[in-house]
Coordinates of C-alpha atoms in Angstrom, one line a residue:
M17 CA -1.2 13.2 1.2
A18 CA 0.6 14.8 -1.8
N19 CA 0.2 11.7 -3.9
H20 CA -3.6 11.7 -3.4
L21 CA -3.7 15.5 -4.1
Y22 CA -1.9 15.0 -7.4
V23 CA -4.3 12.3 -8.5
Q24 CA -7.3 14.5 -7.5
V25 CA -5.9 17.5 -9.5
V26 CA -5.3 15.4 -12.7
L27 CA -8.9 13.8 -12.4
L28 CA -10.4 17.3 -11.9
L29 CA -8.7 18.6 -15.1
L30 CA -9.9 15.6 -17.0
V31 CA -13.5 16.1 -15.8
L32 CA -13.4 19.9 -16.7
K33 CA -12.1 19.1 -20.1
A34 CA -14.9 16.5 -20.8
A35 CA -17.5 18.9 -19.3
A36 CA -16.4 21.7 -21.5
T37 CA -17.3 19.7 -24.7
T38 CA -20.6 18.5 -23.3
T39 CA -23.7 20.0 -24.9
S40 CA -26.3 17.4 -23.8
S41 CA -26.5 14.6 -21.2
S42 CA -23.4 12.5 -21.2
T43 CA -21.3 10.1 -19.1
V44 CA -17.6 10.5 -18.3
V45 CA -15.3 7.8 -16.9
A46 CA -12.0 9.1 -15.5
G47 CA -9.0 7.6 -13.8
M48 CA -5.2 7.2 -13.8
V49 CA -2.6 4.5 -14.6
F50 CA 0.6 3.9 -12.7
C51 CA 3.7 1.7 -13.3
D52 CA 3.9 -0.7 -10.3
Q53 CA 7.7 -1.1 -10.5
C54 CA 8.0 -3.2 -7.3
K55 CA 5.0 -5.5 -8.2
D56 CA 3.6 -5.1 -4.7
G57 CA 0.0 -4.5 -5.9
A58 CA -0.2 -1.0 -4.4
R59 CA 1.0 2.5 -5.2
G60 CA 4.4 3.2 -3.6
L61 CA 7.3 5.6 -3.6
F62 CA 8.9 4.1 -6.8
D63 CA 5.7 4.1 -8.9
Y64 CA 5.1 6.8 -11.6
P65 CA 2.2 7.8 -13.9
L66 CA 2.3 5.8 -17.1
Y67 CA 2.0 7.6 -20.5
G68 CA 0.5 6.0 -23.5
A69 CA -1.2 3.1 -21.8
R70 CA -4.3 1.6 -23.5
V71 CA -7.3 1.4 -21.1
A72 CA -10.6 -0.5 -21.9
I73 CA -14.0 0.2 -20.4
Q74 CA -15.8 -3.1 -20.3
C75 CA -19.3 -4.1 -19.3
G76 CA -21.1 -7.5 -18.9
G77 CA -22.1 -8.8 -22.3
G78 CA -24.3 -11.7 -21.2
G79 CA -21.5 -14.3 -21.3
D80 CA -18.1 -15.1 -19.7
T81 CA -16.3 -12.5 -21.8
P82 CA -17.1 -8.8 -21.0
L83 CA -18.0 -6.4 -23.8
T84 CA -15.5 -3.6 -24.4
V85 CA -17.6 -0.4 -24.9
R86 CA -14.7 2.2 -25.1
E87 CA -10.9 2.4 -25.3
C88 CA -8.6 5.3 -24.8
N89 CA -4.9 6.2 -24.1
T90 CA -3.4 7.9 -21.1
N91 CA -1.9 11.4 -21.3
W92 CA 1.5 12.7 -20.2
F93 CA 0.3 12.7 -16.5
G94 CA -1.1 9.1 -16.6
G95 CA -4.7 10.2 -16.7
F96 CA -7.5 9.1 -19.0
S97 CA -11.1 10.1 -19.6
V98 CA -13.9 8.6 -21.8
R99 CA -17.1 10.5 -22.7
M100 CA -20.2 8.7 -23.9
E101 CA -23.5 10.2 -25.0
G102 CA -26.5 9.6 -22.6
T103 CA -26.4 8.5 -19.0
P104 CA -26.3 4.7 -19.0
E105 CA -26.0 2.7 -15.7
M106 CA -22.3 1.7 -15.4
N107 CA -22.1 0.6 -11.8
R108 CA -21.3 -3.0 -13.0
C109 CA -18.7 -2.0 -15.6
T110 CA -15.0 -2.2 -15.1
A111 CA -11.8 -0.5 -16.4
R112 CA -8.5 -2.3 -17.0
V113 CA -5.1 -1.8 -18.7
V114 CA -5.0 -3.9 -21.9
Q115 CA -1.7 -2.5 -23.3
A116 CA 1.0 -0.6 -21.5
T117 CA 4.3 1.0 -22.6
G118 CA 8.0 0.7 -21.6
H119 CA 9.1 -2.0 -19.3
C120 CA 5.7 -2.0 -17.6
G121 CA 4.1 -3.2 -20.8
A122 CA 5.8 -6.6 -20.9
A123 CA 3.5 -8.3 -18.3
T124 CA 0.0 -9.7 -18.8
P125 CA -3.0 -7.2 -18.8
S126 CA -3.9 -5.9 -15.3
A127 CA -6.9 -7.0 -13.3
P128 CA -10.1 -5.0 -13.9
R129 CA -11.3 -2.4 -11.3
E130 CA -15.0 -1.5 -10.8
L131 CA -16.4 1.9 -11.7
T132 CA -17.9 4.1 -8.9
L133 CA -20.5 6.9 -9.5
A134 CA -19.0 10.1 -8.2
F135 CA -21.9 12.4 -8.9
R136 CA -24.8 13.0 -11.4
M137 CA -25.9 16.6 -12.0
L138 CA -26.8 19.0 -14.8
G139 CA -26.9 16.1 -17.4
L140 CA -23.4 14.9 -16.5
A141 CA -22.7 11.6 -14.8
L142 CA -19.1 11.1 -13.6
Y143 CA -17.7 7.6 -12.9
T144 CA -14.3 7.2 -11.3
V145 CA -12.0 4.2 -10.9
P146 CA -9.2 3.5 -8.4
P147 CA -5.7 3.9 -9.8
L148 CA -4.9 1.1 -12.3
L149 CA -1.5 -0.6 -12.0
S150 CA 0.6 -2.1 -14.8
Q151 CA 3.5 -4.3 -13.7
P152 CA 6.7 -5.4 -15.4
L153 CA 7.8 -9.0 -15.7
R154 CA 10.2 -8.6 -12.8
A155 CA 10.5 -6.1 -9.9
M156 CA 13.2 -3.5 -10.3
D157 CA 16.5 -4.0 -8.5
F158 CA 16.1 -1.0 -6.3
C159 CA 12.8 -2.3 -4.8
P160 CA 13.0 -3.5 -1.2
A161 CA 13.0 -7.3 -0.8
P162 CA 9.7 -8.7 0.3
A163 CA 9.6 -10.2 3.8
A164 CA 10.2 -14.0 3.5
A165 CA 7.7 -16.3 5.0
P166 CA 9.0 -18.5 7.8
P167 CA 9.8 -22.0 6.6
A168 CA 7.2 -24.6 7.4
A169 CA 8.9 -26.6 10.0
A170 CA 7.8 -30.1 10.9
V171 CA 5.8 -30.3 14.1
A172 CA 8.1 -31.9 16.7
L173 CA 6.4 -34.1 19.2
A174 CA 7.1 -33.2 22.8
P175 CA 9.3 -35.8 24.4
V176 CA 7.5 -38.2 26.7
S177 CA 8.9 -37.9 30.2
L178 CA 9.1 -41.1 32.2
P179 CA 7.5 -41.0 35.7
A180 CA 10.0 -40.2 38.5
P181 CA 11.0 -43.1 40.7
P182 CA 9.3 -43.2 44.1
L183 CA 11.2 -41.5 46.9
P184 CA 12.4 -43.8 49.7
P185 CA 10.8 -43.6 53.1
L186 CA 11.8 -40.7 55.4
W187 CA 13.8 -42.9 57.7
R188 CA 15.9 -44.2 54.8
R189 CA 16.8 -40.8 53.3
R190 CA 20.2 -39.6 53.8
P191 CA 20.5 -36.2 55.6
R192 CA 21.8 -33.5 53.4
R193 CA 25.2 -32.2 54.5
L194 CA 25.8 -28.6 53.9
P195 CA 29.4 -27.4 53.4
P196 CA 31.0 -25.5 56.3
I197 CA 30.5 -21.8 56.4
W198 CA 34.2 -21.0 56.1
R199 CA 34.6 -23.1 53.0
R200 CA 34.2 -21.1 49.8
A201 CA 32.4 -22.6 46.8
P202 CA 34.6 -23.4 43.9
T203 CA 34.6 -20.8 41.1
P204 CA 33.5 -22.4 37.9
T205 CA 35.8 -22.0 35.0
L206 CA 34.1 -20.3 32.0
P207 CA 35.1 -21.4 28.5
K208 CA 37.1 -18.8 26.6
P209 CA 35.1 -16.9 24.0
V210 CA 35.7 -18.0 20.5
E211 CA 37.0 -15.1 18.4
T212 CA 35.0 -14.7 15.2
T213 CA 36.1 -12.6 12.3
T214 CA 33.2 -10.6 10.8
T215 CA 33.4 -9.6 7.2
P216 CA 32.5 -5.9 6.8
P217 CA 29.5 -5.3 4.5
P218 CA 30.2 -4.1 1.0
A219 CA 30.4 -0.4 0.6
Q220 CA 27.3 1.2 -0.8
P221 CA 27.6 3.5 -3.8
Q222 CA 27.8 7.1 -2.7
G223 CA 25.3 9.6 -4.1
S224 CA 25.9 13.0 -5.7
A225 CA 24.4 16.4 -4.8
C226 CA 25.1 19.5 -7.0
T227 CA 23.7 23.0 -6.6
F228 CA 21.7 24.8 -9.3
D229 CA 24.7 26.8 -10.6
K230 CA 26.5 23.6 -11.5
W231 CA 23.5 22.3 -13.5
A232 CA 23.0 25.7 -15.1
D233 CA 26.6 25.6 -16.6
L234 CA 25.6 23.7 -19.7
G235 CA 28.9 24.1 -21.4
L236 CA 30.7 22.2 -18.6
H237 CA 28.0 19.9 -17.3
G238 CA 25.2 19.8 -19.9
C239 CA 26.1 16.2 -20.9
N240 CA 25.1 15.0 -17.4
W241 CA 21.3 15.8 -17.8
K242 CA 19.3 12.6 -17.8
V243 CA 15.7 12.0 -18.9
V244 CA 14.9 15.7 -19.2
T245 CA 16.7 18.3 -21.3
P246 CA 17.2 22.1 -20.7
N247 CA 14.3 22.7 -23.2
T248 CA 11.8 20.5 -21.3
T249 CA 9.0 22.7 -20.0
V250 CA 8.3 23.1 -16.2
A251 CA 4.7 22.0 -16.8
M252 CA 5.9 18.7 -18.4
A253 CA 8.4 18.0 -15.6
F254 CA 6.3 19.0 -12.5
G255 CA 2.6 18.7 -13.6
P256 CA -0.5 20.9 -13.7
A257 CA 0.1 22.8 -10.4
A258 CA 3.4 24.1 -11.7
A259 CA 1.9 24.9 -15.1
Q260 CA -0.7 27.0 -13.4
R261 CA 1.9 28.9 -11.3
Y262 CA 4.7 29.3 -13.9
G263 CA 2.9 29.0 -17.2
S264 CA 3.2 26.4 -20.0
E265 CA 6.2 27.9 -21.9
M266 CA 8.9 28.2 -19.2
T267 CA 11.8 25.7 -19.7
L268 CA 14.0 24.1 -17.1
R269 CA 16.9 26.2 -18.3
E270 CA 15.0 29.3 -17.4
A271 CA 13.9 27.7 -14.1
L272 CA 17.5 27.4 -12.9
E273 CA 17.9 31.2 -13.3
G274 CA 15.0 32.2 -11.0
R275 CA 15.7 34.5 -8.0
G276 CA 14.2 37.4 -6.2
D277 CA 10.8 35.7 -5.5
I278 CA 10.0 32.9 -3.1
Y279 CA 8.2 30.9 -5.9
R280 CA 11.0 31.4 -8.4
T281 CA 13.5 30.3 -5.7
L282 CA 11.4 27.2 -4.9
L283 CA 11.3 26.3 -8.7
R284 CA 15.1 26.8 -9.0
E285 CA 16.0 24.6 -6.1
A286 CA 13.3 22.0 -7.0
T287 CA 14.7 21.8 -10.6
A288 CA 18.2 21.2 -9.2
A289 CA 16.9 18.5 -6.9
L290 CA 15.0 16.8 -9.8
L291 CA 18.2 16.7 -11.8
N292 CA 20.1 15.3 -8.9
A293 CA 17.5 12.6 -8.4
Y294 CA 17.7 11.6 -12.1
Y295 CA 21.5 11.6 -12.0
N296 CA 21.9 9.4 -9.0
A297 CA 21.8 5.6 -9.5
P298 CA 18.7 3.9 -7.9
A299 CA 21.0 2.0 -5.5
A300 CA 23.0 5.1 -4.5
G301 CA 22.2 6.3 -1.0
G302 CA 22.7 9.6 0.7
F303 CA 20.7 12.1 -1.4
L304 CA 17.7 13.4 0.6
Y305 CA 15.3 12.7 -2.3
P306 CA 15.9 9.2 -3.5
T307 CA 13.3 9.3 -6.4
T308 CA 12.0 12.0 -8.8
A309 CA 8.5 11.3 -7.6
S310 CA 9.4 12.5 -4.1
V311 CA 10.7 15.8 -5.5
I312 CA 7.5 16.3 -7.6
D313 CA 5.3 15.5 -4.6
H314 CA 7.1 18.0 -2.3
M315 CA 7.0 20.6 -5.0
N316 CA 3.3 20.3 -5.7
G317 CA 2.6 20.2 -1.9
A318 CA 4.3 23.5 -1.5
L319 CA 2.6 25.1 -4.5
L320 CA -0.8 24.1 -3.1
S321 CA -0.1 25.3 0.4
S322 CA 0.9 28.5 2.2
A323 CA 3.9 30.9 1.6
Q324 CA 5.5 29.6 4.7
R325 CA 5.5 26.1 3.3
V326 CA 7.0 27.4 0.1
L327 CA 9.9 28.9 2.1
L328 CA 10.4 25.7 4.1
E329 CA 10.5 23.4 1.0
G330 CA 12.8 25.8 -0.9
A331 CA 15.3 25.7 2.1
R332 CA 15.0 21.9 2.3
F333 CA 15.7 21.5 -1.5
R334 CA 18.7 23.9 -1.2
R335 CA 20.1 21.9 1.8
A336 CA 19.8 18.6 -0.2
N337 CA 21.4 20.1 -3.3
S338 CA 24.3 21.3 -1.1
G339 CA 24.9 17.7 0.0
G340 CA 23.2 17.9 3.4
G341 CA 20.5 15.7 4.7
T342 CA 18.8 14.2 7.8
G343 CA 21.3 12.8 10.2
R344 CA 24.3 13.4 7.9
I345 CA 27.7 14.1 9.3
T346 CA 29.6 14.8 6.0
K347 CA 28.3 16.4 2.9
L348 CA 27.8 14.6 -0.4
P349 CA 30.2 15.6 -3.1
C350 CA 29.2 16.8 -6.6
D351 CA 30.7 14.3 -9.0
L352 CA 29.5 15.6 -12.3
T353 CA 31.7 14.5 -15.2
P354 CA 33.1 17.5 -17.1
C355 CA 31.9 17.5 -20.7
N356 CA 35.0 19.2 -22.2

């Protein structure tokens, strides 16, 4: 639910931006690009919006090769929008990723997706496209293994049973002698169970969970920040919903100092959870939010909901940053490396 809401918000911002620059009839094509890290062909928990990907809008050119009518790059949130003058019919046109970035740009171009007319009003025609996926050469190590297909076994023919020999006549059958009542049936001797030694599974790497005050101590733990920095803005880290609530200038360093308001408390705990998710290795288990995408989804879901949801998500982030979690008996430690 939160993933679809995030996509709808980004597409709405792209449409409003295109509509603001429209003075006459025009056509807008909008969509998003994601990095399909597990190569399963669908959006999943480990997929993230892809920045800087090159998207081509193609229409039939009368031959086997489609004609590229427009190209554009995705923004920081993985979204793209193309505006064209006039209102041509584009129901038979497609959009595809022709060049991606990072480890998702090493594979071949993605398959094209057809455009769909969303609405046509006031001289503006909006076409949308399902999320485009760009895949790496190989699936990431932290992706779940696909279910293996059962091996094709050779069809075994049913053994042919020979017909039973005919029974002798009744007067030649021997009478069945039953044992006496007082005689106990012999107890069968069961074979002794074979003792097998089982090798314990290898220990999984343990995760880490640290509270916001540990991350705010930049002199002692500032070297442990990954991907983002203390000067990264909240809008860049969490998306448009956070930018609307907290502004476009607030940094993550300032976010860790928030208190006295339920929305500032939510931002403080969500920032600490985001840093914990970046710090933990992909294979490390235990932390309540295994990926940064799950932290961003819960954060945006709370901002777009009620005040009660804000309180619940803030408490859930705080419990995860303290080392707790669902079904956990012992708390996760905070194993940040001292920078001094």
